[in-house]
Coordinates of C-alpha atoms in Angstrom, one line a residue:
F1 CA 12.8 26.9 3.7
I2 CA 12.3 26.2 0.0
D3 CA 9.7 23.5 0.4
Q4 CA 7.2 22.6 3.2
L5 CA 5.2 19.4 3.0
P6 CA 2.4 18.7 5.4
S7 CA 1.7 14.9 5.3
L8 CA 4.1 12.0 4.6
G9 CA 2.3 10.1 1.8
L10 CA 4.1 8.5 -1.1
P11 CA 3.9 11.5 -3.6
E12 CA 5.0 14.0 -1.0
S13 CA 7.9 11.7 0.1
I14 CA 9.1 11.4 -3.5
I15 CA 8.9 15.1 -4.0
A16 CA 10.8 15.7 -0.7
A17 CA 13.5 13.3 -1.7
A18 CA 13.8 14.9 -5.2
C19 CA 13.9 18.5 -3.8
S20 CA 16.4 17.6 -1.1
R21 CA 18.6 15.8 -3.6
S22 CA 18.6 18.9 -5.8
G23 CA 20.0 21.0 -3.0
Q24 CA 16.9 22.6 -1.6
R25 CA 16.0 22.9 2.1
V26 CA 13.0 20.8 2.9
L27 CA 10.8 20.8 6.0
H28 CA 8.4 17.8 6.1
V29 CA 5.7 17.9 8.8
D30 CA 2.8 15.7 9.7
S31 CA 0.2 15.8 12.5
R32 CA 0.2 12.0 12.5
S33 CA 2.6 10.0 14.7
Y34 CA 3.8 7.7 11.9
Y35 CA 5.3 7.9 8.4
G36 CA 3.2 7.3 5.3
G37 CA -0.2 8.9 5.9
N38 CA -2.8 6.8 4.2
W39 CA 0.0 4.8 2.6
A40 CA 1.3 3.5 5.9
S41 CA 1.6 0.0 7.3
F42 CA 1.0 -1.1 10.9
S43 CA 1.6 -4.0 13.1
F44 CA -1.6 -5.6 14.6
S45 CA -1.6 -3.5 17.8
G46 CA -0.5 -0.5 15.7
L47 CA -3.6 -1.0 13.5
L48 CA -5.8 -1.2 16.6
S49 CA -4.3 2.1 17.7
W50 CA -5.0 3.6 14.3
L51 CA -8.6 2.5 14.7
K52 CA -8.8 4.2 18.0
E53 CA -7.4 7.4 16.6
Y54 CA -10.0 7.2 13.8
Q55 CA -12.7 7.0 16.5
E56 CA -11.3 9.9 18.5
N57 CA -10.9 11.9 15.2
N58 CA -14.7 11.5 14.6
D59 CA -15.3 13.0 18.0
I60 CA -13.3 16.2 17.3
V61 CA -15.4 19.3 17.2
S62 CA -14.4 21.7 14.5
E63 CA -12.9 24.8 16.0
S64 CA -11.9 28.1 14.5
P65 CA -8.1 28.4 14.1
T66 CA -6.3 30.4 16.8
C67 CA -3.6 31.7 14.4
Q68 CA -5.6 34.9 13.6
K69 CA -3.5 36.7 16.2
Q70 CA -0.3 36.1 14.1
I71 CA -1.9 37.4 10.9
L72 CA -0.8 40.9 9.8
E73 CA -3.0 43.6 8.1
N74 CA -1.7 42.8 4.6
E75 CA -2.2 39.1 5.1
E76 CA -5.0 36.5 5.3
A77 CA -5.1 32.9 6.6
I78 CA -6.3 29.8 4.9
A79 CA -7.2 27.5 7.7
L80 CA -6.3 23.8 7.5
S81 CA -8.5 21.0 8.8
R82 CA -7.9 19.3 12.1
K83 CA -10.2 16.5 11.3
D84 CA -9.2 13.7 8.9
K85 CA -12.3 12.7 6.8
T86 CA -10.5 10.3 4.4
I87 CA -11.6 7.2 6.4
Q88 CA -15.2 6.2 6.8
H89 CA -17.5 3.3 7.6
V90 CA -15.0 1.3 9.6
E91 CA -16.2 -2.1 10.9
V92 CA -14.2 -4.8 12.7
L93 CA -15.2 -8.5 12.9
C94 CA -13.4 -11.1 15.0
Y95 CA -14.0 -14.8 14.3
A96 CA -11.0 -16.3 16.1
S97 CA -11.5 -17.7 19.6
Q98 CA -11.5 -14.7 22.0
D99 CA -9.6 -16.2 24.9
L100 CA -7.6 -13.1 25.6
H101 CA -6.2 -13.0 29.1
E102 CA -5.1 -10.0 31.1
D103 CA -1.5 -11.0 31.0
V104 CA -1.3 -11.5 27.2
E105 CA 0.9 -9.0 25.4
E106 CA 3.0 -8.8 22.2
A107 CA 6.2 -10.8 22.2
G108 CA 9.2 -8.7 23.3
A109 CA 7.1 -6.2 25.3
L110 CA 8.9 -4.2 28.0
Q111 CA 7.4 -2.7 31.2
K112 CA 6.0 0.8 30.5
N113 CA 7.2 3.9 32.3
H114 CA 4.2 4.6 34.5
A115 CA 5.0 8.3 34.4
S116 CA 3.6 8.5 30.9
V117 CA 0.4 6.5 31.7
T118 CA -2.7 8.5 31.4
S119 CA -5.2 5.8 32.7
A120 CA -4.6 3.2 35.3
H121 CA -7.2 1.0 33.7
S122 CA -6.0 1.4 30.1
T123 CA -4.8 -2.3 29.8
E124 CA -8.0 -3.7 31.0
A125 CA -10.0 -1.4 28.8
A126 CA -8.0 -2.3 25.8
D127 CA -8.4 -6.1 26.4
S128 CA -12.1 -5.8 26.5
A129 CA -12.7 -3.1 24.0
C130 CA -10.6 -4.5 21.2
L131 CA -12.6 -7.8 21.0
P132 CA -15.7 -7.0 19.0
T133 CA -18.1 -9.7 18.2
K134 CA -18.7 -10.6 14.6
D135 CA -21.9 -8.5 14.5
E136 CA -20.3 -5.5 16.3
S137 CA -19.0 -2.4 14.4
L138 CA -16.2 -0.1 15.4
S139 CA -18.6 2.6 16.4
T140 CA -19.0 0.7 19.7
M141 CA -15.3 0.0 20.2
S142 CA -12.6 1.8 22.2
C143 CA -8.9 0.6 22.0
E144 CA -6.6 2.0 24.7
M145 CA -3.4 1.6 22.8
P146 CA -0.9 4.2 21.6
A147 CA 0.0 4.5 17.9
E148 CA 2.7 2.4 16.3
Q149 CA 4.7 2.5 13.1
T150 CA 5.9 -0.3 10.9
P151 CA 9.5 -1.6 10.8
S152 CA 12.0 -0.2 8.4
S153 CA 14.6 -2.3 6.8
D154 CA 18.3 -1.8 7.3
P155 CA 19.5 1.3 5.4
E156 CA 22.5 -0.7 4.1
S157 CA 20.5 -3.5 2.7
A158 CA 20.1 -3.7 -1.1
L159 CA 16.8 -3.5 -2.9
E160 CA 16.5 -7.0 -4.2
V161 CA 13.9 -9.8 -4.5
N162 CA 14.8 -11.7 -1.4
D163 CA 13.9 -14.7 0.8
A164 CA 12.2 -13.1 3.8
E165 CA 12.7 -16.1 6.0
A166 CA 16.3 -15.0 6.7
T167 CA 15.5 -11.3 7.0
G168 CA 15.8 -9.8 10.4
E169 CA 13.2 -7.5 11.8
K170 CA 13.6 -3.9 12.9
E171 CA 10.7 -1.9 14.1
N172 CA 9.3 0.7 16.4
Y173 CA 7.1 -1.2 18.7
C174 CA 4.3 0.1 20.8
D175 CA 1.5 -1.8 22.5
N176 CA -0.9 -1.5 25.4
K177 CA 2.0 -2.3 27.8
S178 CA 4.9 -0.4 26.3
C179 CA 6.2 2.0 23.7
V180 CA 9.8 1.2 22.8
S181 CA 12.1 0.8 19.9
S182 CA 12.6 -2.9 19.3
T183 CA 15.0 -4.8 17.1
S184 CA 15.4 -8.5 16.3
G185 CA 18.0 -9.5 13.9
G186 CA 19.4 -12.7 12.4
K187 CA 17.5 -15.8 11.6
T188 CA 14.7 -16.1 14.1
S189 CA 12.0 -18.8 14.3
E190 CA 8.6 -17.2 13.8
N191 CA 7.1 -20.0 15.9
V192 CA 9.0 -19.2 19.1
P193 CA 7.5 -16.4 21.2
V194 CA 9.9 -14.1 23.0
T195 CA 7.9 -14.4 26.3
E196 CA 7.2 -17.7 27.9
D197 CA 3.6 -18.9 27.5
T198 CA 2.4 -20.5 30.7
T199 CA -1.1 -21.2 29.4
E200 CA -2.2 -24.5 28.1
Q201 CA -0.8 -25.4 24.7
P202 CA -3.5 -24.9 21.9
K203 CA -4.5 -27.7 19.7
K204 CA -2.8 -28.1 16.3
N205 CA -3.7 -25.3 13.8
R206 CA -5.8 -23.5 16.4
I207 CA -5.2 -19.8 16.1
T208 CA -6.7 -17.6 18.8
Y209 CA -7.1 -13.9 19.2
S210 CA -4.5 -13.9 22.0
K211 CA -2.0 -15.6 19.6
I212 CA -2.6 -12.9 17.1
I213 CA -2.1 -10.2 19.8
K214 CA 1.1 -11.9 21.0
E215 CA 2.5 -12.3 17.5
G216 CA 1.3 -8.8 16.5
R217 CA 4.7 -7.6 15.5
R218 CA 4.8 -10.2 12.8
F219 CA 2.0 -8.3 11.0
N220 CA 2.6 -5.3 8.7
I221 CA -0.9 -4.3 7.5
D222 CA -1.2 -1.9 4.7
L223 CA -3.9 0.8 4.5
V224 CA -3.6 0.8 0.8
S225 CA -3.1 -2.5 -1.2
K226 CA -0.9 -2.2 -4.3
L227 CA 1.8 -4.1 -6.2
L228 CA 4.7 -2.8 -8.3
Y229 CA 5.0 -3.6 -12.0
S230 CA 8.5 -4.8 -12.6
R231 CA 8.9 -2.2 -15.4
G232 CA 6.7 0.4 -13.8
L233 CA 7.6 4.0 -13.1
L234 CA 8.2 3.4 -9.4
I235 CA 10.7 0.5 -10.0
D236 CA 12.5 2.7 -12.6
L237 CA 12.6 5.5 -10.0
L238 CA 13.9 3.3 -7.2
I239 CA 16.7 2.1 -9.5
K240 CA 17.6 5.5 -10.9
S241 CA 17.7 7.3 -7.5
N242 CA 19.4 4.4 -5.8
V243 CA 16.7 4.4 -3.1
S244 CA 16.7 0.7 -3.9
R245 CA 19.3 0.3 -1.2
Y246 CA 16.6 0.9 1.5
A247 CA 14.1 -1.9 0.7
E248 CA 13.7 -5.4 -0.5
F249 CA 11.0 -7.0 -2.6
K250 CA 9.5 -10.4 -3.2
N251 CA 8.0 -11.8 -6.4
V252 CA 4.3 -12.3 -6.7
T253 CA 4.3 -16.0 -7.5
R254 CA 0.7 -16.6 -8.8
I255 CA -2.0 -14.9 -10.8
L256 CA -5.4 -16.5 -10.0
A257 CA -8.9 -16.4 -11.5
F258 CA -12.3 -17.1 -10.0
R259 CA -14.6 -18.9 -12.4
E260 CA -17.7 -20.9 -11.7
G261 CA -17.2 -20.8 -8.0
R262 CA -13.6 -22.1 -8.2
V263 CA -10.2 -20.5 -7.8
E264 CA -7.6 -21.6 -10.5
Q265 CA -4.2 -20.4 -11.5
V266 CA -3.8 -18.5 -14.7
P267 CA -0.9 -19.3 -17.2
C268 CA 1.0 -16.1 -17.9
S269 CA 4.4 -16.8 -19.6
R270 CA 4.9 -18.8 -22.7
A271 CA 6.1 -21.7 -20.6
D272 CA 3.1 -21.5 -18.3
V273 CA 0.8 -21.5 -21.3
F274 CA 2.2 -24.6 -22.9
N275 CA 2.5 -26.5 -19.5
S276 CA -1.0 -25.7 -18.5
R277 CA -3.6 -28.5 -18.1
Q278 CA -6.5 -26.0 -18.1
L279 CA -6.1 -25.2 -21.8
T280 CA -6.5 -27.4 -24.8
M281 CA -3.8 -27.4 -27.5
V282 CA -6.1 -25.3 -29.7
E283 CA -6.6 -22.8 -26.9
K284 CA -2.9 -22.5 -26.3
R285 CA -2.3 -21.6 -29.9
M286 CA -5.1 -19.1 -29.8
L287 CA -3.8 -17.5 -26.7
M288 CA -0.2 -17.2 -27.9
K289 CA -1.3 -15.7 -31.2
F290 CA -3.4 -13.1 -29.5
L291 CA -0.8 -12.2 -26.9
T292 CA 1.9 -11.9 -29.6
F293 CA -0.4 -9.5 -31.4
C294 CA -0.9 -7.4 -28.3
M295 CA 2.8 -7.0 -27.8
E296 CA 3.1 -5.1 -31.1
F297 CA -0.5 -4.0 -31.7
E298 CA 0.5 -0.4 -32.5
E299 CA 2.2 -1.7 -35.7
H300 CA -1.0 -3.2 -36.9
P301 CA -3.7 -0.5 -36.6
D302 CA -5.9 -2.2 -39.2
E303 CA -6.5 -5.0 -36.7
Y304 CA -8.1 -2.8 -34.1
K305 CA -9.1 0.6 -35.6
A306 CA -12.6 -0.6 -36.4
Y307 CA -13.2 -1.6 -32.8
E308 CA -11.9 1.6 -31.0
E309 CA -15.4 2.7 -30.1
I310 CA -16.4 -0.5 -28.2
T311 CA -15.2 -2.0 -24.9
F312 CA -12.3 -4.3 -24.6
S313 CA -14.6 -7.0 -23.5
E314 CA -16.7 -6.7 -26.7
Y315 CA -13.5 -6.6 -28.7
L316 CA -12.3 -9.9 -27.3
K317 CA -15.5 -11.5 -28.5
T318 CA -14.6 -10.6 -32.0
Q319 CA -11.3 -12.4 -31.8
K320 CA -10.8 -16.1 -32.2
L321 CA -10.8 -16.7 -28.4
T322 CA -12.9 -19.1 -26.5
P323 CA -15.0 -17.8 -23.5
N324 CA -12.3 -19.4 -21.2
L325 CA -9.5 -17.4 -22.9
Q326 CA -11.6 -14.2 -23.0
Y327 CA -12.1 -14.4 -19.2
F328 CA -8.4 -15.0 -18.5
V329 CA -7.3 -12.1 -20.7
L330 CA -9.9 -9.6 -19.5
H331 CA -9.7 -10.3 -15.7
S332 CA -6.3 -11.8 -15.0
I333 CA -4.0 -10.2 -17.7
A334 CA -5.4 -6.9 -18.7
M335 CA -7.2 -6.5 -15.4
T336 CA -9.4 -3.7 -16.8
P337 CA -13.1 -2.9 -16.0
E338 CA -15.5 -5.0 -18.1
T339 CA -18.0 -2.3 -18.9
S340 CA -15.9 0.9 -19.1
S341 CA -12.5 -0.1 -20.5
S342 CA -12.0 0.7 -24.2
T343 CA -10.3 -1.5 -26.7
I344 CA -7.2 0.7 -26.8
D345 CA -7.1 0.7 -23.0
G346 CA -7.3 -3.1 -22.9
L347 CA -4.7 -3.6 -25.5
K348 CA -2.3 -1.2 -23.7
A349 CA -2.9 -2.9 -20.4
T350 CA -2.3 -6.3 -21.9
K351 CA 0.9 -5.1 -23.5
N352 CA 2.1 -3.6 -20.2
F353 CA 1.5 -6.9 -18.4
L354 CA 3.4 -8.9 -21.1
H355 CA 6.2 -6.3 -21.1
C356 CA 6.8 -6.7 -17.4
L357 CA 6.8 -10.5 -17.5
G358 CA 10.1 -12.3 -16.8
R359 CA 12.1 -9.3 -15.5
Y360 CA 12.3 -10.5 -12.0
G361 CA 10.1 -13.6 -12.0
N362 CA 7.3 -15.5 -13.6
T363 CA 4.7 -12.7 -13.0
P364 CA 4.9 -9.0 -13.7
F365 CA 4.6 -8.0 -10.1
L366 CA 6.7 -7.3 -7.0
F367 CA 5.7 -6.7 -3.4
P368 CA 7.8 -4.8 -0.8
L369 CA 8.9 -6.8 2.2
Y370 CA 7.2 -5.4 5.4
G371 CA 4.5 -3.8 3.3
Q372 CA 3.6 -0.9 1.0
G373 CA 4.3 1.5 3.9
E374 CA 8.1 0.9 3.4
L375 CA 8.1 2.9 0.2
P376 CA 7.3 6.4 1.6
Q377 CA 9.9 5.7 4.4
C378 CA 12.6 4.9 1.8
F379 CA 12.1 8.3 0.1
C380 CA 11.9 10.1 3.4
R381 CA 15.2 8.5 4.3
M382 CA 16.8 9.8 1.1
C383 CA 15.4 13.3 1.8
A384 CA 16.9 13.1 5.3
V385 CA 20.3 12.0 4.0
F386 CA 20.5 15.2 1.9
G387 CA 19.4 17.4 4.8
G388 CA 15.6 17.3 4.9
I389 CA 14.0 17.9 8.3
Y390 CA 11.2 15.7 9.6
C391 CA 8.6 16.6 12.3
L392 CA 5.9 14.0 13.2
R393 CA 3.1 14.9 15.6
H394 CA 3.4 18.5 14.5
S395 CA 0.3 20.0 13.0
V396 CA -0.1 23.2 10.9
Q397 CA -3.0 25.6 11.7
C398 CA -3.1 27.7 8.6
L399 CA -1.3 29.0 5.5
V400 CA -0.4 32.7 5.5
V401 CA -1.2 34.4 2.2
D402 CA 0.0 37.9 1.1
K403 CA -3.1 39.9 0.0
E404 CA -1.3 41.8 -2.7
S405 CA 0.7 39.1 -4.4
R406 CA -1.8 36.3 -3.6
R407 CA 1.2 34.0 -2.8
C408 CA 1.6 31.9 0.3
K409 CA 4.5 33.2 2.4
A410 CA 4.5 31.1 5.6
I411 CA 2.6 28.6 7.7
I412 CA 1.7 28.9 11.4
D413 CA 2.1 25.7 13.4
Q414 CA 0.4 24.3 16.4
F415 CA 2.6 26.4 18.7
G416 CA 1.8 29.7 16.9
Q417 CA 5.3 29.7 15.3
R418 CA 5.6 31.3 11.9
I419 CA 7.7 29.3 9.4
I420 CA 8.6 31.0 6.1
S421 CA 9.0 29.1 2.8
K422 CA 8.8 29.6 -0.9
H423 CA 6.8 26.6 -1.9
F424 CA 4.1 24.6 0.0
L425 CA 2.9 21.1 -0.8
V426 CA -0.3 20.0 1.0
E427 CA -2.0 16.6 0.9
D428 CA -5.7 17.0 0.0
S429 CA -7.0 15.7 3.4
Y430 CA -5.5 18.8 5.2
F431 CA -7.7 21.3 3.4
S432 CA -10.8 22.6 5.1
E433 CA -14.4 22.2 3.8
N434 CA -14.3 25.8 2.6
T435 CA -11.3 25.1 0.3
C436 CA -12.8 21.8 -1.0
S437 CA -16.5 22.8 -1.3
R438 CA -16.5 22.2 -5.1
V439 CA -14.5 19.0 -5.0
Q440 CA -16.3 15.7 -5.9
Y441 CA -14.5 12.8 -4.3
R442 CA -14.6 9.1 -5.2
Q443 CA -14.2 6.4 -2.5
I444 CA -12.3 3.1 -2.3
S445 CA -13.7 0.1 -0.5
R446 CA -11.1 -1.8 1.4
A447 CA -11.1 -5.0 3.5
V448 CA -8.2 -6.6 5.4
L449 CA -8.5 -10.3 6.4
I450 CA -6.4 -12.6 8.5
T451 CA -7.0 -16.2 7.4
D452 CA -5.6 -19.6 8.2
R453 CA -4.8 -20.9 4.7
S454 CA -4.5 -19.9 1.1
V455 CA -7.4 -19.5 -1.3
L456 CA -5.7 -22.0 -3.6
K457 CA -3.7 -24.7 -1.7
T458 CA -0.5 -26.0 -3.2
D459 CA 2.6 -27.9 -2.1
S460 CA 4.1 -24.6 -1.0
D461 CA 2.5 -22.5 1.7
Q462 CA 4.6 -19.5 0.7
Q463 CA 2.6 -18.2 -2.2
T464 CA 1.9 -14.5 -2.9
S465 CA -1.1 -14.2 -5.2
I466 CA -3.3 -11.7 -7.0
L467 CA -6.9 -12.6 -7.9
T468 CA -9.6 -10.5 -9.6
V469 CA -13.3 -11.3 -8.9
P470 CA -15.5 -9.8 -11.7
A471 CA -18.4 -7.5 -10.8
E472 CA -21.8 -9.3 -10.8
E473 CA -24.2 -6.4 -10.7
P474 CA -24.4 -3.3 -12.9
G475 CA -22.8 -0.3 -11.3
T476 CA -20.4 -2.3 -9.2
S477 CA -16.7 -2.8 -9.7
A478 CA -14.5 -5.9 -9.9
V479 CA -12.8 -6.7 -6.7
R480 CA -9.0 -7.1 -6.5
V481 CA -7.7 -9.7 -4.0
I482 CA -4.0 -9.8 -2.9
E483 CA -3.1 -12.6 -0.7
L484 CA 0.3 -12.4 1.2
C485 CA 2.1 -15.2 3.0
S486 CA 4.4 -15.0 6.0
S487 CA 7.5 -14.7 3.9
T488 CA 6.5 -11.3 2.8
M489 CA 7.0 -10.2 6.5
T490 CA 3.3 -9.0 6.7
C491 CA 1.8 -11.8 8.9
M492 CA 2.6 -14.5 11.4
K493 CA 3.5 -18.0 10.3
G494 CA 0.5 -20.2 9.8
T495 CA -1.7 -17.3 8.6
Y496 CA -2.3 -15.3 5.5
L497 CA -3.0 -11.5 5.1
V498 CA -5.6 -10.8 2.4
H499 CA -6.4 -7.4 1.0
L500 CA -9.6 -6.7 -1.0
T501 CA -10.0 -3.5 -3.0
C502 CA -12.5 -2.0 -5.3
A503 CA -14.1 1.3 -6.3
S504 CA -16.9 2.1 -3.9
S505 CA -20.6 2.0 -4.8
K506 CA -21.8 1.5 -1.2
T507 CA -20.0 1.0 2.1
A508 CA -16.9 -1.2 2.1
R509 CA -18.7 -4.0 3.9
E510 CA -21.6 -3.9 1.5
D511 CA -19.3 -3.9 -1.5
L512 CA -16.8 -6.6 -0.4
E513 CA -18.7 -9.0 1.9
P514 CA -20.3 -10.9 -1.0
V515 CA -16.8 -11.7 -2.3
V516 CA -15.5 -12.6 1.2
Q517 CA -18.4 -15.0 1.5
K518 CA -17.5 -16.6 -1.8
L519 CA -13.9 -17.2 -1.0
F520 CA -13.8 -17.8 2.8
I521 CA -15.8 -19.2 5.7
P522 CA -15.9 -17.9 9.3
Y523 CA -13.6 -19.7 11.8
T524 CA -15.5 -21.9 14.1
E525 CA -14.3 -24.3 16.8
M526 CA -16.6 -27.0 15.6
E527 CA -14.7 -27.4 12.3
I528 CA -11.2 -27.2 13.7
E529 CA -10.7 -31.0 13.8
N530 CA -11.8 -31.3 10.2
E531 CA -8.8 -30.8 7.9
E532 CA -10.8 -31.3 4.7
F533 CA -12.7 -28.1 4.6
E534 CA -12.6 -26.5 1.2
K535 CA -12.3 -22.7 1.9
P536 CA -9.9 -20.8 4.1
R537 CA -11.3 -19.7 7.5
L538 CA -11.6 -16.1 8.5
L539 CA -9.9 -15.1 11.8
W540 CA -10.2 -11.4 11.8
V541 CA -11.8 -8.8 9.3
L542 CA -11.6 -5.1 8.9
Y543 CA -13.7 -3.1 6.5
F544 CA -13.3 0.7 5.7
N545 CA -13.8 3.2 3.0
M546 CA -10.9 5.5 1.9
R547 CA -11.1 8.7 0.0
D548 CA -9.8 8.7 -3.6
S549 CA -8.6 12.2 -4.3
S550 CA -6.6 11.4 -7.4
D551 CA -7.2 13.0 -10.8
I552 CA -8.9 16.1 -9.2
S553 CA -8.1 19.3 -11.0
R554 CA -6.4 22.0 -9.1
N555 CA -9.1 24.4 -10.3
C556 CA -11.7 22.6 -8.1
Y557 CA -10.0 24.0 -4.9
N558 CA -11.1 27.5 -3.9
D559 CA -8.6 30.3 -3.8
L560 CA -5.3 28.4 -3.7
P561 CA -2.2 30.5 -4.0
S562 CA 0.0 29.8 -7.0
N563 CA 2.8 28.4 -4.9
V564 CA 0.6 25.9 -2.9
Y565 CA 0.6 22.5 -4.6
V566 CA -1.9 19.7 -3.9
C567 CA -0.9 16.1 -3.5
S568 CA -3.6 13.4 -3.7
G569 CA -4.0 10.4 -1.5
P570 CA -3.9 6.8 -2.8
D571 CA -5.9 5.9 -5.9
C572 CA -7.7 2.7 -6.6
G573 CA -5.2 1.4 -9.2
L574 CA -3.0 -1.6 -8.8
G575 CA 0.3 0.1 -9.5
N576 CA 2.0 3.3 -8.2
D577 CA 2.4 5.1 -11.5
N578 CA -0.1 7.8 -10.6
A579 CA 1.9 8.8 -7.5
V580 CA 5.2 8.9 -9.4
K581 CA 3.7 11.0 -12.3
Q582 CA 2.2 13.4 -9.8
A583 CA 5.4 13.7 -7.9
E584 CA 7.5 14.4 -11.1
T585 CA 5.0 16.9 -12.4
L586 CA 5.0 19.0 -9.2
F587 CA 8.7 18.7 -8.9
Q588 CA 9.2 20.2 -12.4
K589 CA 7.0 23.1 -11.4
I590 CA 9.1 23.8 -8.3
C591 CA 12.5 23.0 -9.9
P592 CA 12.0 23.3 -13.7
N593 CA 15.6 22.9 -14.6
E594 CA 16.6 20.1 -12.2
D595 CA 16.9 16.4 -12.8
F596 CA 14.2 14.4 -11.1
C597 CA 15.8 12.2 -8.4
P598 CA 19.2 11.6 -9.9
P599 CA 21.4 8.9 -8.4
P600 CA 23.6 10.1 -5.5
P601 CA 27.3 10.5 -6.0
N602 CA 29.4 7.4 -5.8
P603 CA 31.3 7.8 -2.4
E604 CA 34.5 6.7 -4.1
D605 CA 34.2 9.6 -6.6
I606 CA 33.5 12.4 -4.1
V607 CA 36.3 14.9 -4.1
L608 CA 36.9 16.4 -0.6
D609 CA 39.3 19.2 -1.6
G610 CA 36.5 21.6 -2.6
D611 CA 36.3 20.6 -6.2
S612 CA 32.6 21.0 -7.3
L613 CA 32.8 18.1 -9.7
Q614 CA 31.2 15.1 -8.2
P615 CA 30.6 12.5 -10.9
E616 CA 27.3 10.8 -10.4
A617 CA 27.2 7.1 -10.0
S618 CA 26.8 5.0 -13.1
E619 CA 23.9 2.6 -13.3
S620 CA 26.2 -0.3 -12.5
S621 CA 27.4 1.3 -9.3
A622 CA 24.0 2.8 -8.4
I623 CA 22.2 -0.6 -8.6
P624 CA 23.0 -3.2 -5.9
E625 CA 24.1 -6.6 -6.9
A626 CA 22.4 -9.7 -5.6
N627 CA 24.0 -11.5 -2.7
S628 CA 25.9 -14.6 -3.7
E629 CA 23.9 -16.4 -1.1
T630 CA 20.6 -15.2 -2.4
P631 CA 18.1 -18.1 -2.8
K632 CA 17.3 -19.5 -6.2
E633 CA 14.1 -17.5 -6.5
S634 CA 15.8 -14.2 -5.6
T635 CA 17.2 -11.8 -8.2
S636 CA 18.8 -8.4 -7.9
L637 CA 16.3 -5.6 -8.7
G638 CA 18.9 -3.7 -10.6
K639 CA 20.1 -6.5 -12.9
P640 CA 17.2 -8.6 -13.7
E641 CA 17.4 -11.8 -15.7
E642 CA 15.4 -11.4 -18.8
S643 CA 13.4 -14.5 -19.7
P644 CA 11.2 -15.2 -22.8
E645 CA 7.6 -14.3 -22.5

């Protein structure tokens, strides 16, 4: 093989697709049972299974590798780690009514083949173990459920901003009763369960834990929470490579701000600014003048050169902006750290925000239907189309290094089989403590919430929003909140999926719980009859810390062979530019004279008589057109409608 890639994260998947497209043989292996690594998305029961795997992973005792028998005299082994240490401090809180019955299972479940059952009491154990109280942490939990992977969209569907209500579901589905491949297509009502419910009908708006379990396939819960800038590197790559055909996207409809204890909508475009009732006419003129300057600030260096040494927050105070406008620009437009972002960084971030406005909607952001975990799968599919080989549940024991040349020549897998290759790409989490002894990692604090309503109620219940809550204490970070509605195909109807993310200073719960308490209240039966409560109610909460291995120098790893390349896990940033830059940089080292992810040949132009000339698809043919029946809010990702800022 030319390339071998342990782990299936986004950077590795992009590199695999690029190498396969350039004609190289790619073997992509992962010890996990699902695509995406720490970039993956899970249904609700799949997430519970992932939590169980995390607990079991903590119980693994480090063992010396057994591959030493296959190592020759002129070789040495670099052992890879069996234990995933990228996830820490996991805590689960359940506020929804825990009326789970023994016969409750996900809609569409089939009877399991008892030949594969390892425990006759697994169902009962799962029912009781997966119901922690609000004061109970995961360390006391045990969930007897096999792993599950998120759905993947139809390979023939176009990448376009689409109305998810009419989108069929297609997913690999596993729960505590079964593990099958399940597909549901066409226009299906999300309110109608597949299995008949013989229990008493719940009261209006009452969402119980058993209902969440039953509708678990409606959820696609991301381990990492990100959005795509409409003119970002990943969107450009999706369009250029025609991987756009494998996914669909939805516009983020609102950008919110949290000020003085209230959530309010931030005007972004020119039309929003002048239609806003939050701003006075004087403020509207101030804001438009400043945003116009930001769009072309490089052409006016005299306006900002004197302020390059101060923070962007301090720079805004020198401009003719009210405190209200300073807050909006800093936290909802530039979205940069208040204490560490320089003036230049802030101006660049503001310009990027404005540059992305109007390409596909009224905000700069898109979100992939079925979750962020679809993106690695899209590139894996492209790799497979051009001959790449994928092996899940297949671990690698060690790398085999030639002592004389100091180059890696092979890997030895879990079966003791030696697989020879020229290049090896390894995700950071697979290296042992000996290899990473000099690496200093940062951490990301994450929270996943299931709530019963939006943080800002409007006439439409299908709003996708992003909100930044500023840091209140020195040494802490602003918290990014992304709220997803059911039309993003990430949660069941009548609920919202909320992701909180920040750079860690403590454990995830300690970092994020103060923000959760500001925006939400726990779900209680006493308040269910009262429709006038101000805040959304929490139904289920997950906290965890994830390792941030981005921006670590290769020199920090001990004794890496020159043909072993390191891919990082997810970073804390909002976009995916870091992953794309990393993938392109590593690809150019492996294939210095090859185009990075060119579009595939147009099938109509492929010559079958042996002629080597296969004209590549033009942009017009490589980019899908929007369906004529696409809803009004929908636009083709390839041919956006430009609108004035």
